Amino acid sequence: MNYQSVLERIAEDVAPQVGHGTPAEYIPALASVDPHRFGMAIADVDGNVYGVGDWRQPFSTQSITKVFTLALALAHGGDDLWERVGREPSGNPFNSLVQLEYESGIPRNPFINAGALVVTDRLLTLTGDASRELLEFLRQECGNDRPSFDTEVAESESAAGSRNAALAHFMASYGNIANPVPTLLDHYFWQCSIEMSCADLALAARFLARHGLRADDSRLLSRSEAKQINAVMLTCGTYDAAGEFAYRVGLPGKSGVGGGIVAVVPGRCTLCVWSPGLDEQGNSVAGVAALDRFTTLTGLSVF
Ligand code: GLU
């Protein structure tokens, strides 16, 4: 497979859609990003990386980090986590409060904000410093120190963070948050603020294509746990458009409101695409189109 020429063809094909959609507006520091940016990278299981466009440009990873905190919480603490968070699509926006009340403070899945707060809370208990643990892991997996916290984004999220605070306090009232809510929120906002390029994200996510093996060949997750994370990405990773994403792309994927999407071809490669214009559900318009083109051109999907 000539990944480089596939990427170049995709960039040409999706060019008319780059700039469509709107960058996330509810986090002020993200609203000012140029929607005309587009980058895409592929890392194969051997660690070779291919890219096109702005593939080396760092961007705000946002909810993509939820995949990595989930992997770390499972790696450190095992299956207990699933008593506190479910594995079903929510069918509601990522920051919705409604289900939490009638489902007794147990979030539907680890990729909506409520679920991610529970996962970060667990990682905080297990490690004492969830956001630092995450950053170090990302740096190790992509083999460089470029992944970093973005103070402006973290502060912007904290200032605009009433809804996440509400989610955390609400779950705490059901006993589903173990740490003080302000400490948890700090770790969550730092986690979301991490900036990385498509190249580094594709490299860092390779354990999902390598059935749980890290870049240094040590085991992070069992084969079965890696399968489980990929499955939850497929069913819940792209907000309340996961059905449409599975239909169009046919790969496990996780998006973030910074306009990035990470996708996995188990056993073969990981992909990361970035373009800040979002559709109504919060997924990158050109990003979904590019992944759709990838599976159509290559026939590489899980189906
Ligand atoms: N930091 C964002 C929030 O908590 C993450 C949202 C996202 O990328 O889905 O609202």
mmCIF file of N, CA and C in Angstrom, residues 71-158:
data_model
loop_
_atom_site.group_PDB
_atom_site.id
_atom_site.type_symbol
_atom_site.label_atom_id
_atom_site.label_comp_id
_atom_site.label_asym_id
_atom_site.label_seq_id
_atom_site.Cartn_x
_atom_site.Cartn_y
_atom_site.Cartn_z
ATOM 1 N N ALA A 71 -7.363 4.256 28.132
ATOM 2 C CA ALA A 71 -6.368 3.176 28.042
ATOM 3 C C ALA A 71 -5.500 3.143 29.303
ATOM 4 N N LEU A 72 -5.099 4.323 29.785
ATOM 5 C CA LEU A 72 -4.230 4.357 30.976
ATOM 6 C C LEU A 72 -4.984 3.899 32.224
ATOM 7 N N ALA A 73 -6.246 4.331 32.353
ATOM 8 C CA ALA A 73 -7.022 3.912 33.539
ATOM 9 C C ALA A 73 -7.216 2.401 33.526
ATOM 10 N N LEU A 74 -7.470 1.820 32.364
ATOM 11 C CA LEU A 74 -7.626 0.357 32.285
ATOM 12 C C LEU A 74 -6.291 -0.329 32.558
ATOM 13 N N ALA A 75 -5.217 0.244 32.016
ATOM 14 C CA ALA A 75 -3.894 -0.372 32.206
ATOM 15 C C ALA A 75 -3.493 -0.370 33.681
ATOM 16 N N HIS A 76 -3.805 0.726 34.380
ATOM 17 C CA HIS A 76 -3.421 0.816 35.803
ATOM 18 C C HIS A 76 -4.399 0.102 36.718
ATOM 19 N N GLY A 77 -5.696 0.150 36.349
ATOM 20 C CA GLY A 77 -6.691 -0.273 37.341
ATOM 21 C C GLY A 77 -7.575 -1.413 36.932
ATOM 22 N N GLY A 78 -7.529 -1.803 35.665
ATOM 23 C CA GLY A 78 -8.346 -2.935 35.230
ATOM 24 C C GLY A 78 -9.824 -2.608 35.106
ATOM 25 N N ASP A 79 -10.612 -3.681 35.125
ATOM 26 C CA ASP A 79 -12.014 -3.626 34.745
ATOM 27 C C ASP A 79 -12.957 -2.902 35.704
ATOM 28 N N ASP A 80 -12.488 -2.596 36.939
ATOM 29 C CA ASP A 80 -13.370 -1.944 37.921
ATOM 30 C C ASP A 80 -14.038 -0.696 37.361
ATOM 31 N N LEU A 81 -13.317 -0.043 36.453
ATOM 32 C CA LEU A 81 -13.812 1.201 35.873
ATOM 33 C C LEU A 81 -15.210 1.030 35.290
ATOM 34 N N TRP A 82 -15.479 -0.140 34.730
ATOM 35 C CA TRP A 82 -16.761 -0.347 34.038
ATOM 36 C C TRP A 82 -17.946 -0.417 35.000
ATOM 37 N N GLU A 83 -17.663 -0.432 36.323
ATOM 38 C CA GLU A 83 -18.780 -0.318 37.268
ATOM 39 C C GLU A 83 -19.243 1.137 37.389
ATOM 40 N N ARG A 84 -18.382 2.055 36.948
ATOM 41 C CA ARG A 84 -18.704 3.477 37.128
ATOM 42 C C ARG A 84 -19.072 4.186 35.829
ATOM 43 N N VAL A 85 -18.858 3.523 34.706
ATOM 44 C CA VAL A 85 -19.176 4.140 33.410
ATOM 45 C C VAL A 85 -19.611 3.040 32.441
ATOM 46 N N GLY A 86 -20.608 3.365 31.589
ATOM 47 C CA GLY A 86 -21.141 2.347 30.682
ATOM 48 C C GLY A 86 -20.390 2.285 29.356
ATOM 49 N N ARG A 87 -20.986 1.557 28.415
ATOM 50 C CA ARG A 87 -20.337 1.383 27.109
ATOM 51 C C ARG A 87 -21.386 1.459 25.998
ATOM 52 N N GLU A 88 -22.402 2.271 26.209
ATOM 53 C CA GLU A 88 -23.449 2.405 25.192
ATOM 54 C C GLU A 88 -23.428 3.816 24.623
ATOM 55 N N PRO A 89 -23.743 3.954 23.340
ATOM 56 C CA PRO A 89 -23.878 5.300 22.773
ATOM 57 C C PRO A 89 -24.929 6.082 23.564
ATOM 58 N N SER A 90 -24.745 7.380 23.685
ATOM 59 C CA SER A 90 -25.696 8.149 24.498
ATOM 60 C C SER A 90 -26.832 8.708 23.658
ATOM 61 N N GLY A 91 -26.581 8.927 22.371
ATOM 62 C CA GLY A 91 -27.628 9.546 21.539
ATOM 63 C C GLY A 91 -27.903 10.982 21.918
ATOM 64 N N ASN A 92 -27.068 11.547 22.794
ATOM 65 C CA ASN A 92 -27.218 12.934 23.232
ATOM 66 C C ASN A 92 -25.919 13.689 22.978
ATOM 67 N N PRO A 93 -25.966 15.013 22.968
ATOM 68 C CA PRO A 93 -24.717 15.764 22.807
ATOM 69 C C PRO A 93 -23.688 15.399 23.876
ATOM 70 N N PHE A 94 -22.411 15.600 23.541
ATOM 71 C CA PHE A 94 -21.317 15.134 24.399
ATOM 72 C C PHE A 94 -21.305 15.755 25.793
ATOM 73 N N ASN A 95 -21.930 16.938 25.922
ATOM 74 C CA ASN A 95 -21.876 17.599 27.233
ATOM 75 C C ASN A 95 -23.242 17.625 27.908
ATOM 76 N N SER A 96 -24.109 16.690 27.511
ATOM 77 C CA SER A 96 -25.481 16.691 28.014
ATOM 78 C C SER A 96 -25.559 16.195 29.459
ATOM 79 N N LEU A 97 -26.507 16.771 30.190
ATOM 80 C CA LEU A 97 -26.731 16.378 31.586
ATOM 81 C C LEU A 97 -27.924 15.433 31.749
ATOM 82 N N VAL A 98 -28.795 15.355 30.735
ATOM 83 C CA VAL A 98 -30.117 14.770 30.985
ATOM 84 C C VAL A 98 -30.094 13.310 31.445
ATOM 85 N N GLN A 99 -29.276 12.476 30.769
ATOM 86 C CA GLN A 99 -29.323 11.047 31.118
ATOM 87 C C GLN A 99 -28.822 10.772 32.527
ATOM 88 N N LEU A 100 -27.917 11.634 32.991
ATOM 89 C CA LEU A 100 -27.245 11.348 34.264
ATOM 90 C C LEU A 100 -28.230 11.212 35.417
ATOM 91 N N GLU A 101 -29.296 12.012 35.390
ATOM 92 C CA GLU A 101 -30.201 11.949 36.529
ATOM 93 C C GLU A 101 -30.985 10.639 36.550
ATOM 94 N N TYR A 102 -31.561 10.259 35.412
ATOM 95 C CA TYR A 102 -32.350 9.019 35.478
ATOM 96 C C TYR A 102 -31.499 7.767 35.384
ATOM 97 N N GLU A 103 -30.193 7.927 35.170
ATOM 98 C CA GLU A 103 -29.324 6.740 35.210
ATOM 99 C C GLU A 103 -28.380 6.820 36.417
ATOM 100 N N SER A 104 -28.821 7.508 37.443
ATOM 101 C CA SER A 104 -28.184 7.514 38.771
ATOM 102 C C SER A 104 -26.691 7.860 38.766
ATOM 103 N N GLY A 105 -26.314 8.836 37.940
ATOM 104 C CA GLY A 105 -24.945 9.343 37.994
ATOM 105 C C GLY A 105 -23.922 8.458 37.308
ATOM 106 N N ILE A 106 -24.375 7.444 36.550
ATOM 107 C CA ILE A 106 -23.448 6.570 35.797
ATOM 108 C C ILE A 106 -23.504 7.003 34.325
ATOM 109 N N PRO A 107 -22.436 7.609 33.822
ATOM 110 C CA PRO A 107 -22.476 8.086 32.433
ATOM 111 C C PRO A 107 -22.555 6.930 31.444
ATOM 112 N N ARG A 108 -23.156 7.195 30.292
ATOM 113 C CA ARG A 108 -23.357 6.170 29.279
ATOM 114 C C ARG A 108 -22.053 5.551 28.753
ATOM 115 N N ASN A 109 -21.029 6.390 28.532
ATOM 116 C CA ASN A 109 -19.787 5.844 27.962
ATOM 117 C C ASN A 109 -18.616 6.767 28.294
ATOM 118 N N PRO A 110 -17.383 6.284 28.114
ATOM 119 C CA PRO A 110 -16.213 7.064 28.551
ATOM 120 C C PRO A 110 -15.862 8.234 27.642
ATOM 121 N N PHE A 111 -16.588 8.396 26.517
ATOM 122 C CA PHE A 111 -16.204 9.444 25.573
ATOM 123 C C PHE A 111 -17.105 10.667 25.600
ATOM 124 N N ILE A 112 -18.271 10.577 26.274
ATOM 125 C CA ILE A 112 -18.989 11.819 26.538
ATOM 126 C C ILE A 112 -18.289 12.478 27.719
ATOM 127 N N ASN A 113 -18.513 13.777 27.892
ATOM 128 C CA ASN A 113 -17.746 14.481 28.928
ATOM 129 C C ASN A 113 -17.930 13.868 30.316
ATOM 130 N N ALA A 114 -19.168 13.498 30.661
ATOM 131 C CA ALA A 114 -19.407 12.941 31.995
ATOM 132 C C ALA A 114 -18.572 11.677 32.195
ATOM 133 N N GLY A 115 -18.566 10.809 31.182
ATOM 134 C CA GLY A 115 -17.795 9.564 31.273
ATOM 135 C C GLY A 115 -16.304 9.842 31.356
ATOM 136 N N ALA A 116 -15.856 10.798 30.582
ATOM 137 C CA ALA A 116 -14.422 11.122 30.594
ATOM 138 C C ALA A 116 -14.010 11.694 31.945
ATOM 139 N N LEU A 117 -14.917 12.437 32.588
ATOM 140 C CA LEU A 117 -14.596 12.962 33.924
ATOM 141 C C LEU A 117 -14.418 11.805 34.908
ATOM 142 N N VAL A 118 -15.259 10.779 34.796
ATOM 143 C CA VAL A 118 -15.118 9.606 35.673
ATOM 144 C C VAL A 118 -13.780 8.906 35.406
ATOM 145 N N VAL A 119 -13.419 8.783 34.130
ATOM 146 C CA VAL A 119 -12.160 8.100 33.787
ATOM 147 C C VAL A 119 -10.963 8.899 34.332
ATOM 148 N N THR A 120 -11.004 10.212 34.155
ATOM 149 C CA THR A 120 -9.900 11.042 34.663
ATOM 150 C C THR A 120 -9.840 10.972 36.190
ATOM 151 N N ASP A 121 -11.001 10.936 36.810
ATOM 152 C CA ASP A 121 -11.059 10.798 38.274
ATOM 153 C C ASP A 121 -10.378 9.488 38.708
ATOM 154 N N ARG A 122 -10.650 8.429 37.972
ATOM 155 C CA ARG A 122 -10.050 7.113 38.289
ATOM 156 C C ARG A 122 -8.528 7.164 38.099
ATOM 157 N N LEU A 123 -8.108 7.777 36.998
ATOM 158 C CA LEU A 123 -6.669 7.855 36.718
ATOM 159 C C LEU A 123 -5.963 8.725 37.767
ATOM 160 N N LEU A 124 -6.667 9.749 38.216
ATOM 161 C CA LEU A 124 -6.117 10.616 39.262
ATOM 162 C C LEU A 124 -5.917 9.821 40.558
ATOM 163 N N THR A 125 -6.905 9.027 40.920
ATOM 164 C CA THR A 125 -6.781 8.187 42.114
ATOM 165 C C THR A 125 -5.628 7.190 41.958
ATOM 166 N N LEU A 126 -5.517 6.608 40.762
ATOM 167 C CA LEU A 126 -4.524 5.547 40.551
ATOM 168 C C LEU A 126 -3.094 6.077 40.478
ATOM 169 N N THR A 127 -2.927 7.311 39.972
ATOM 170 C CA THR A 127 -1.566 7.797 39.705
ATOM 171 C C THR A 127 -1.184 9.032 40.510
ATOM 172 N N GLY A 128 -2.166 9.749 41.049
ATOM 173 C CA GLY A 128 -1.866 10.985 41.782
ATOM 174 C C GLY A 128 -1.709 12.196 40.872
ATOM 175 N N ASP A 129 -1.504 11.989 39.559
ATOM 176 C CA ASP A 129 -1.365 13.130 38.647
ATOM 177 C C ASP A 129 -1.797 12.700 37.239
ATOM 178 N N ALA A 130 -3.118 12.764 37.009
ATOM 179 C CA ALA A 130 -3.669 12.207 35.762
ATOM 180 C C ALA A 130 -3.152 12.927 34.523
ATOM 181 N N SER A 131 -3.129 14.261 34.551
ATOM 182 C CA SER A 131 -2.775 14.974 33.309
ATOM 183 C C SER A 131 -1.294 14.808 32.982
ATOM 184 N N ARG A 132 -0.439 14.768 34.002
ATOM 185 C CA ARG A 132 1.004 14.564 33.765
ATOM 186 C C ARG A 132 1.267 13.137 33.250
ATOM 187 N N GLU A 133 0.572 12.175 33.844
ATOM 188 C CA GLU A 133 0.693 10.775 33.411
ATOM 189 C C GLU A 133 0.339 10.652 31.920
ATOM 190 N N LEU A 134 -0.746 11.338 31.560
ATOM 191 C CA LEU A 134 -1.193 11.316 30.160
ATOM 192 C C LEU A 134 -0.139 11.951 29.248
ATOM 193 N N LEU A 135 0.347 13.127 29.631
ATOM 194 C CA LEU A 135 1.321 13.825 28.782
ATOM 195 C C LEU A 135 2.583 12.982 28.592
ATOM 196 N N GLU A 136 3.064 12.390 29.682
ATOM 197 C CA GLU A 136 4.287 11.568 29.589
ATOM 198 C C GLU A 136 4.053 10.364 28.677
ATOM 199 N N PHE A 137 2.884 9.764 28.807
ATOM 200 C CA PHE A 137 2.564 8.614 27.951
ATOM 201 C C PHE A 137 2.589 9.024 26.475
ATOM 202 N N LEU A 138 1.939 10.140 26.165
ATOM 203 C CA LEU A 138 1.876 10.594 24.763
ATOM 204 C C LEU A 138 3.281 10.865 24.227
ATOM 205 N N ARG A 139 4.103 11.505 25.055
ATOM 206 C CA ARG A 139 5.480 11.803 24.618
ATOM 207 C C ARG A 139 6.265 10.520 24.365
ATOM 208 N N GLN A 140 6.092 9.558 25.249
ATOM 209 C CA GLN A 140 6.823 8.296 25.065
ATOM 210 C C GLN A 140 6.365 7.577 23.800
ATOM 211 N N GLU A 141 5.064 7.564 23.568
ATOM 212 C CA GLU A 141 4.570 6.795 22.417
ATOM 213 C C GLU A 141 4.948 7.439 21.094
ATOM 214 N N CYS A 142 5.015 8.783 21.058
ATOM 215 C CA CYS A 142 5.388 9.365 19.762
ATOM 216 C C CYS A 142 6.885 9.657 19.700
ATOM 217 N N GLY A 143 7.604 9.401 20.795
ATOM 218 C CA GLY A 143 9.063 9.455 20.746
ATOM 219 C C GLY A 143 9.641 10.863 20.714
ATOM 220 N N ASN A 144 8.906 11.849 21.183
ATOM 221 C CA ASN A 144 9.469 13.204 21.275
ATOM 222 C C ASN A 144 8.697 13.998 22.328
ATOM 223 N N ASP A 145 9.234 15.187 22.652
ATOM 224 C CA ASP A 145 8.633 15.996 23.711
ATOM 225 C C ASP A 145 7.700 17.082 23.180
ATOM 226 N N ARG A 146 7.308 16.961 21.919
ATOM 227 C CA ARG A 146 6.472 18.044 21.367
ATOM 228 C C ARG A 146 5.070 18.108 21.974
ATOM 229 N N PRO A 147 4.412 16.992 22.292
ATOM 230 C CA PRO A 147 3.093 17.142 22.928
ATOM 231 C C PRO A 147 3.215 17.998 24.181
ATOM 232 N N SER A 148 2.361 19.019 24.293
ATOM 233 C CA SER A 148 2.493 19.882 25.481
ATOM 234 C C SER A 148 1.148 20.477 25.864
ATOM 235 N N PHE A 149 1.064 20.887 27.121
ATOM 236 C CA PHE A 149 -0.141 21.568 27.586
ATOM 237 C C PHE A 149 -0.192 22.954 26.947
ATOM 238 N N ASP A 150 -1.379 23.413 26.611
ATOM 239 C CA ASP A 150 -1.550 24.766 26.094
ATOM 240 C C ASP A 150 -2.270 25.564 27.186
ATOM 241 N N THR A 151 -1.506 26.416 27.856
ATOM 242 C CA THR A 151 -2.042 27.143 29.017
ATOM 243 C C THR A 151 -3.241 28.005 28.632
ATOM 244 N N GLU A 152 -3.160 28.647 27.462
ATOM 245 C CA GLU A 152 -4.262 29.536 27.060
ATOM 246 C C GLU A 152 -5.564 28.737 26.899
ATOM 247 N N VAL A 153 -5.451 27.558 26.264
ATOM 248 C CA VAL A 153 -6.661 26.735 26.066
ATOM 249 C C VAL A 153 -7.177 26.229 27.410
ATOM 250 N N ALA A 154 -6.267 25.753 28.267
ATOM 251 C CA ALA A 154 -6.705 25.230 29.575
ATOM 252 C C ALA A 154 -7.429 26.326 30.366
ATOM 253 N N GLU A 155 -6.872 27.546 30.335
ATOM 254 C CA GLU A 155 -7.504 28.635 31.101
ATOM 255 C C GLU A 155 -8.844 29.025 30.477
ATOM 256 N N SER A 156 -8.877 28.993 29.149
ATOM 257 C CA SER A 156 -10.107 29.335 28.442
ATOM 258 C C SER A 156 -11.204 28.316 28.770
ATOM 259 N N GLU A 157 -10.830 27.051 28.826
ATOM 260 C CA GLU A 157 -11.814 26.005 29.151
ATOM 261 C C GLU A 157 -12.298 26.110 30.571
ATOM 262 N N SER A 158 -11.359 26.440 31.450
ATOM 263 C CA SER A 158 -11.728 26.560 32.847
ATOM 264 C C SER A 158 -12.700 27.731 33.020
#
